[in-house]
Amino acid sequence: MKRLCLVLCTATGLLAALPASAQFQKPEDAIKYRKAAFTVMANHFGRIGAMANGKAPFDAKAAAENAALVAELASLPGTAFGPGTDKGETRAKPEIWTESDKFKAGMSKMVEETARLNAAARTGDLAQLKTAFGAAAQTCKSCHDNFRKE
Amino acid sequence: MKRLCLVLCTATGLLAALPASAQFQKPEDAIKYRKAAFTVMANHFGRIGAMANGKAPFDAKAAAENAALVAELASLPGTAFGPGTDKGETRAKPEIWTESDKFKAGMSKMVEETARLNAAARTGDLAQLKTAFGAAAQTCKSCHDNFRKE
């Protein structure tokens, strides 16, 4: 019985992991994908940041477009930290896998705060955008500090 | 008058070009960005392709989600082929700039066909998805053949 349970649990675990990791043929594909998703996201997040920090004129329409894109992209990289993606062309720290719950919570927080940023951007109000941008930026920093090598 | 017109036209041209290239501090940032956008897009496009080509089971919901993302990403890389981005870590051929109208038409066609793919995916009909996927894939191939080095 114990053995059956172990087999079933392992199988269930594998199945649960399948949808994400099955999207990548090789670990290096997943690494390339997640880095690319972060690159595009960071660019558009930075465009909002320039407005939030007064380095670019506030353009409500552009802010909303960028925030919508950031919110959509935010959910992508988290699918690409499957088994075997800890080695290679990556600055990912081992803690991503050894402190997996903490990492997943950090990723969820990012998804949550970028959704808030999207909502804030749609109001067209710069003060709300600034607040939401700061909170979202904090989730980037937190994960970089804990889970990304220099 | 002729000279004034020339100045104004040049200025207008510069302004029209500004929104895109102003988003990148350095040419290498634009190159990194466009490659990243293509990487993420290609991954999600490939997921649809696997279903369209019978290599993965057809999942209408997943197809629609991937197609929506592809359609959104399709408009991004075209903004990152500004001046100075022909050199460096890129397989971009000089024809992108010497045959700029043809290149832009190709990019527009991609945006158009991925929008059609998105609409087809939302019908939940595999036959429609297959047709639209084929047409969109043709726009990728055409640009790669003409504008990307091996």
XYZ file of C-alpha atoms in Angstrom:
300
model
C 0.000 0.000 0.000
C 2.799 2.329 0.987
C 4.559 1.532 -2.264
C 1.421 2.073 -4.348
C 0.937 5.410 -2.637
C 4.518 6.386 -3.375
C 4.106 5.466 -7.042
C 0.801 7.329 -7.305
C 2.104 10.373 -5.492
C 5.171 10.495 -7.688
C 3.039 10.093 -10.801
C 0.666 12.824 -9.654
C 3.608 15.072 -8.919
C 4.998 14.458 -12.376
C 1.663 15.138 -14.010
C 1.218 18.335 -12.056
C 4.642 19.474 -13.233
C 3.995 18.443 -16.813
C 2.042 21.360 -18.285
C 4.846 23.809 -17.574
C 7.982 21.802 -18.248
C 6.457 19.940 -21.197
C 6.479 23.267 -23.038
C 10.258 23.110 -23.285
C 12.133 20.403 -25.128
C 15.389 20.996 -23.297
C 16.350 22.778 -20.059
C 18.300 25.366 -22.069
C 15.131 26.231 -23.972
C 13.398 26.987 -20.675
C 16.327 29.130 -19.523
C 16.384 31.078 -22.786
C 12.611 31.535 -22.599
C 12.470 32.819 -19.037
C 15.353 35.236 -19.625
C 13.623 36.510 -22.757
C 10.324 36.973 -20.918
C 12.114 38.923 -18.170
C 13.942 41.047 -20.766
C 10.750 42.101 -22.534
C 8.931 42.624 -19.242
C 11.780 44.692 -17.777
C 11.837 46.933 -20.829
C 8.139 47.767 -20.597
C 8.272 48.023 -16.827
C 11.149 50.470 -17.253
C 9.054 52.638 -19.575
C 6.460 52.960 -16.810
C 9.232 53.604 -14.303
C 10.570 56.482 -16.368
C 7.133 58.129 -16.137
C 6.659 57.257 -12.471
C 10.067 58.743 -11.652
C 9.604 61.874 -13.739
C 12.299 60.951 -16.240
C 9.790 60.814 -19.096
C 6.595 62.822 -19.575
C 3.505 61.044 -18.243
C 1.502 59.551 -21.080
C -1.521 57.785 -19.600
C -2.250 55.761 -22.738
C 1.327 54.522 -23.081
C 1.482 53.741 -19.363
C -1.697 51.667 -19.612
C -0.440 49.788 -22.667
C 2.886 49.026 -21.044
C 1.269 47.981 -17.772
C -1.125 45.612 -19.559
C 1.807 43.978 -21.279
C 3.835 43.730 -18.068
C 0.899 42.127 -16.250
C 0.504 39.584 -19.014
C 4.209 38.778 -19.238
C 4.574 38.451 -15.458
C 3.006 35.006 -15.385
C 5.332 33.539 -18.021
C 8.812 33.106 -16.513
C 7.557 31.185 -13.477
C 6.682 28.254 -15.762
C 10.303 27.862 -16.825
C 12.144 26.943 -13.629
C 11.622 23.192 -13.972
C 14.077 20.403 -13.186
C 17.495 20.727 -14.823
C 17.177 24.464 -15.437
C 19.532 25.346 -12.571
C 22.632 24.908 -14.732
C 23.873 26.598 -17.888
C 23.508 30.190 -19.058
C 21.675 31.366 -15.987
C 22.162 33.507 -12.907
C 19.531 31.524 -11.028
C 20.647 30.697 -7.472
C 20.200 27.155 -6.084
C 17.809 28.645 -3.502
C 15.145 28.773 -6.221
C 14.902 25.009 -5.851
C 16.019 24.533 -2.238
C 13.618 27.241 -1.000
C 11.036 26.597 -3.637
C 7.997 27.738 -1.598
C 9.622 31.090 -0.897
C 10.521 31.505 -4.570
C 7.016 30.619 -5.747
C 5.531 33.048 -3.237
C 7.830 35.753 -4.622
C 6.746 35.015 -8.180
C 3.079 35.092 -7.161
C 3.617 38.399 -5.429
C 5.088 39.804 -8.645
C 2.085 38.594 -10.657
C -0.226 40.155 -8.061
C 1.538 43.528 -7.930
C 1.829 43.817 -11.702
C -1.930 43.158 -11.909
C -2.379 46.039 -9.441
C -0.064 48.189 -11.545
C -2.200 47.405 -14.571
C -5.346 48.465 -12.700
C -3.635 51.622 -11.452
C -2.404 52.520 -14.940
C -5.922 52.233 -16.295
C -7.152 54.933 -13.925
C -4.951 57.438 -15.760
C -3.893 58.868 -12.408
C -0.137 59.412 -12.045
C -0.170 59.271 -8.239
C -1.768 55.814 -8.302
C 0.660 54.699 -10.979
C 3.629 55.804 -8.868
C 2.444 53.897 -5.799
C 1.691 50.727 -7.733
C 4.969 50.962 -9.636
C 6.923 51.188 -6.383
C 5.186 48.124 -4.954
C 5.765 46.114 -8.129
C 9.421 47.201 -8.338
C 9.888 45.981 -4.784
C 8.856 42.463 -5.839
C 11.499 42.513 -8.605
C 14.175 43.654 -6.180
C 13.241 41.128 -3.541
C 13.552 38.171 -5.911
C 16.746 39.506 -7.464
C 18.298 39.919 -4.006
C 17.354 36.425 -2.899
C 17.428 34.336 -6.022
C 19.681 35.902 -8.639
C 23.478 35.812 -8.702
C 25.381 39.062 -9.256
C 10.042 77.526 -48.713
C 11.573 74.398 -50.133
C 14.163 74.472 -47.398
C 11.583 75.064 -44.672
C 9.612 72.152 -45.977
C 12.692 69.967 -45.940
C 13.434 70.928 -42.343
C 9.845 70.366 -41.284
C 9.593 67.071 -43.112
C 12.829 65.860 -41.573
C 11.699 66.954 -38.136
C 8.352 65.253 -38.595
C 10.104 62.119 -39.752
C 12.338 62.189 -36.709
C 9.410 62.713 -34.387
C 7.502 59.872 -35.967
C 10.499 57.624 -35.450
C 11.026 58.779 -31.875
C 8.499 56.773 -29.876
C 10.041 53.478 -30.938
C 13.761 54.134 -30.782
C 13.506 56.383 -27.727
C 12.492 53.298 -25.764
C 16.024 51.958 -25.984
C 19.027 53.643 -24.439
C 21.542 51.852 -26.635
C 21.335 49.924 -29.918
C 22.329 46.712 -28.080
C 19.322 47.124 -25.790
C 17.056 47.197 -28.835
C 18.738 44.102 -30.279
C 18.404 42.200 -26.997
C 14.779 43.279 -26.722
C 13.714 42.262 -30.213
C 15.453 38.879 -29.912
C 13.752 38.312 -26.570
C 10.341 39.232 -27.978
C 10.880 36.811 -30.877
C 12.021 34.060 -28.461
C 8.907 34.301 -26.301
C 6.655 34.614 -29.336
C 8.255 31.628 -31.081
C 7.780 29.473 -28.006
C 4.055 30.182 -27.771
C 3.634 29.990 -31.521
C 5.327 26.579 -31.378
C 2.837 25.375 -28.785
C 0.022 26.166 -31.208
C 1.994 24.539 -34.019
C 2.315 21.305 -32.045
C -1.478 21.157 -31.824
C -2.007 22.229 -35.429
C 0.415 19.550 -36.606
C -0.994 16.786 -34.406
C 2.146 16.527 -32.268
C 0.257 17.566 -29.143
C -3.396 16.980 -28.229
C -5.675 19.860 -29.228
C -6.575 21.967 -26.202
C -8.808 24.806 -27.364
C -8.300 26.871 -24.206
C -4.515 26.586 -24.333
C -4.512 27.343 -28.057
C -6.564 30.498 -27.476
C -4.313 31.654 -24.635
C -1.175 31.084 -26.677
C -2.634 32.767 -29.748
C -3.665 35.834 -27.741
C -0.148 36.138 -26.427
C 1.418 35.652 -29.871
C -0.843 38.316 -31.360
C 0.138 40.745 -28.621
C 3.858 40.024 -28.872
C 3.859 40.272 -32.680
C 3.783 44.064 -32.634
C 6.799 44.423 -30.336
C 9.963 43.483 -32.259
C 9.202 45.807 -35.175
C 9.836 48.778 -32.868
C 13.421 47.708 -32.256
C 15.074 47.919 -35.676
C 16.112 51.545 -35.359
C 19.364 53.170 -36.506
C 22.531 51.471 -35.303
C 20.863 48.165 -34.550
C 22.308 46.491 -37.648
C 25.576 45.614 -35.892
C 26.418 43.486 -32.880
C 24.802 40.310 -31.580
C 22.300 40.036 -34.381
C 21.539 37.944 -37.425
C 19.687 40.845 -39.026
C 20.589 41.247 -42.694
C 21.410 44.711 -44.127
C 18.334 44.330 -46.360
C 16.195 45.222 -43.329
C 17.427 48.784 -43.774
C 18.189 48.842 -47.496
C 14.788 47.346 -48.370
C 13.011 48.903 -45.460
C 9.557 49.098 -47.098
C 9.612 45.399 -47.893
C 10.727 44.568 -44.366
C 8.026 46.730 -42.800
C 5.407 45.158 -45.052
C 6.580 41.733 -43.894
C 6.321 42.751 -40.246
C 2.830 44.165 -40.835
C 1.809 40.949 -42.522
C 2.972 38.999 -39.472
C 0.960 41.243 -37.152
C -2.059 40.778 -39.422
C -1.814 36.998 -39.675
C -1.221 36.513 -35.953
C -4.354 38.589 -35.312
C -6.196 36.194 -37.639
C -4.675 33.258 -35.770
C -5.951 34.745 -32.535
C -9.464 35.053 -33.973
C -9.295 31.497 -35.343
C -8.113 30.104 -32.006
C -11.029 31.724 -30.249
C -13.505 29.785 -32.384
C -12.255 26.560 -30.762
C -12.263 24.921 -34.190
C -9.104 22.945 -34.981
C -9.528 23.189 -38.754
C -9.641 26.981 -38.588
C -6.654 26.991 -36.257
C -4.640 24.860 -38.685
C -5.345 27.155 -41.636
C -4.541 30.313 -39.697
C -1.425 28.767 -38.198
C -0.128 27.867 -41.657
C -0.664 31.393 -42.949
C 1.040 32.934 -39.917
C 3.956 30.500 -40.116
C 4.447 31.528 -43.733
C 5.011 35.143 -42.639
C 7.743 33.985 -40.204
C 9.440 31.926 -42.903
C 9.264 34.678 -45.486
C 11.007 37.231 -43.244
C 13.586 34.709 -42.041
C 14.409 33.786 -45.641
C 14.784 37.390 -46.714
C 16.064 39.222 -43.681
C 17.819 36.829 -41.310
C 21.316 35.408 -41.695
C 21.807 31.650 -41.312
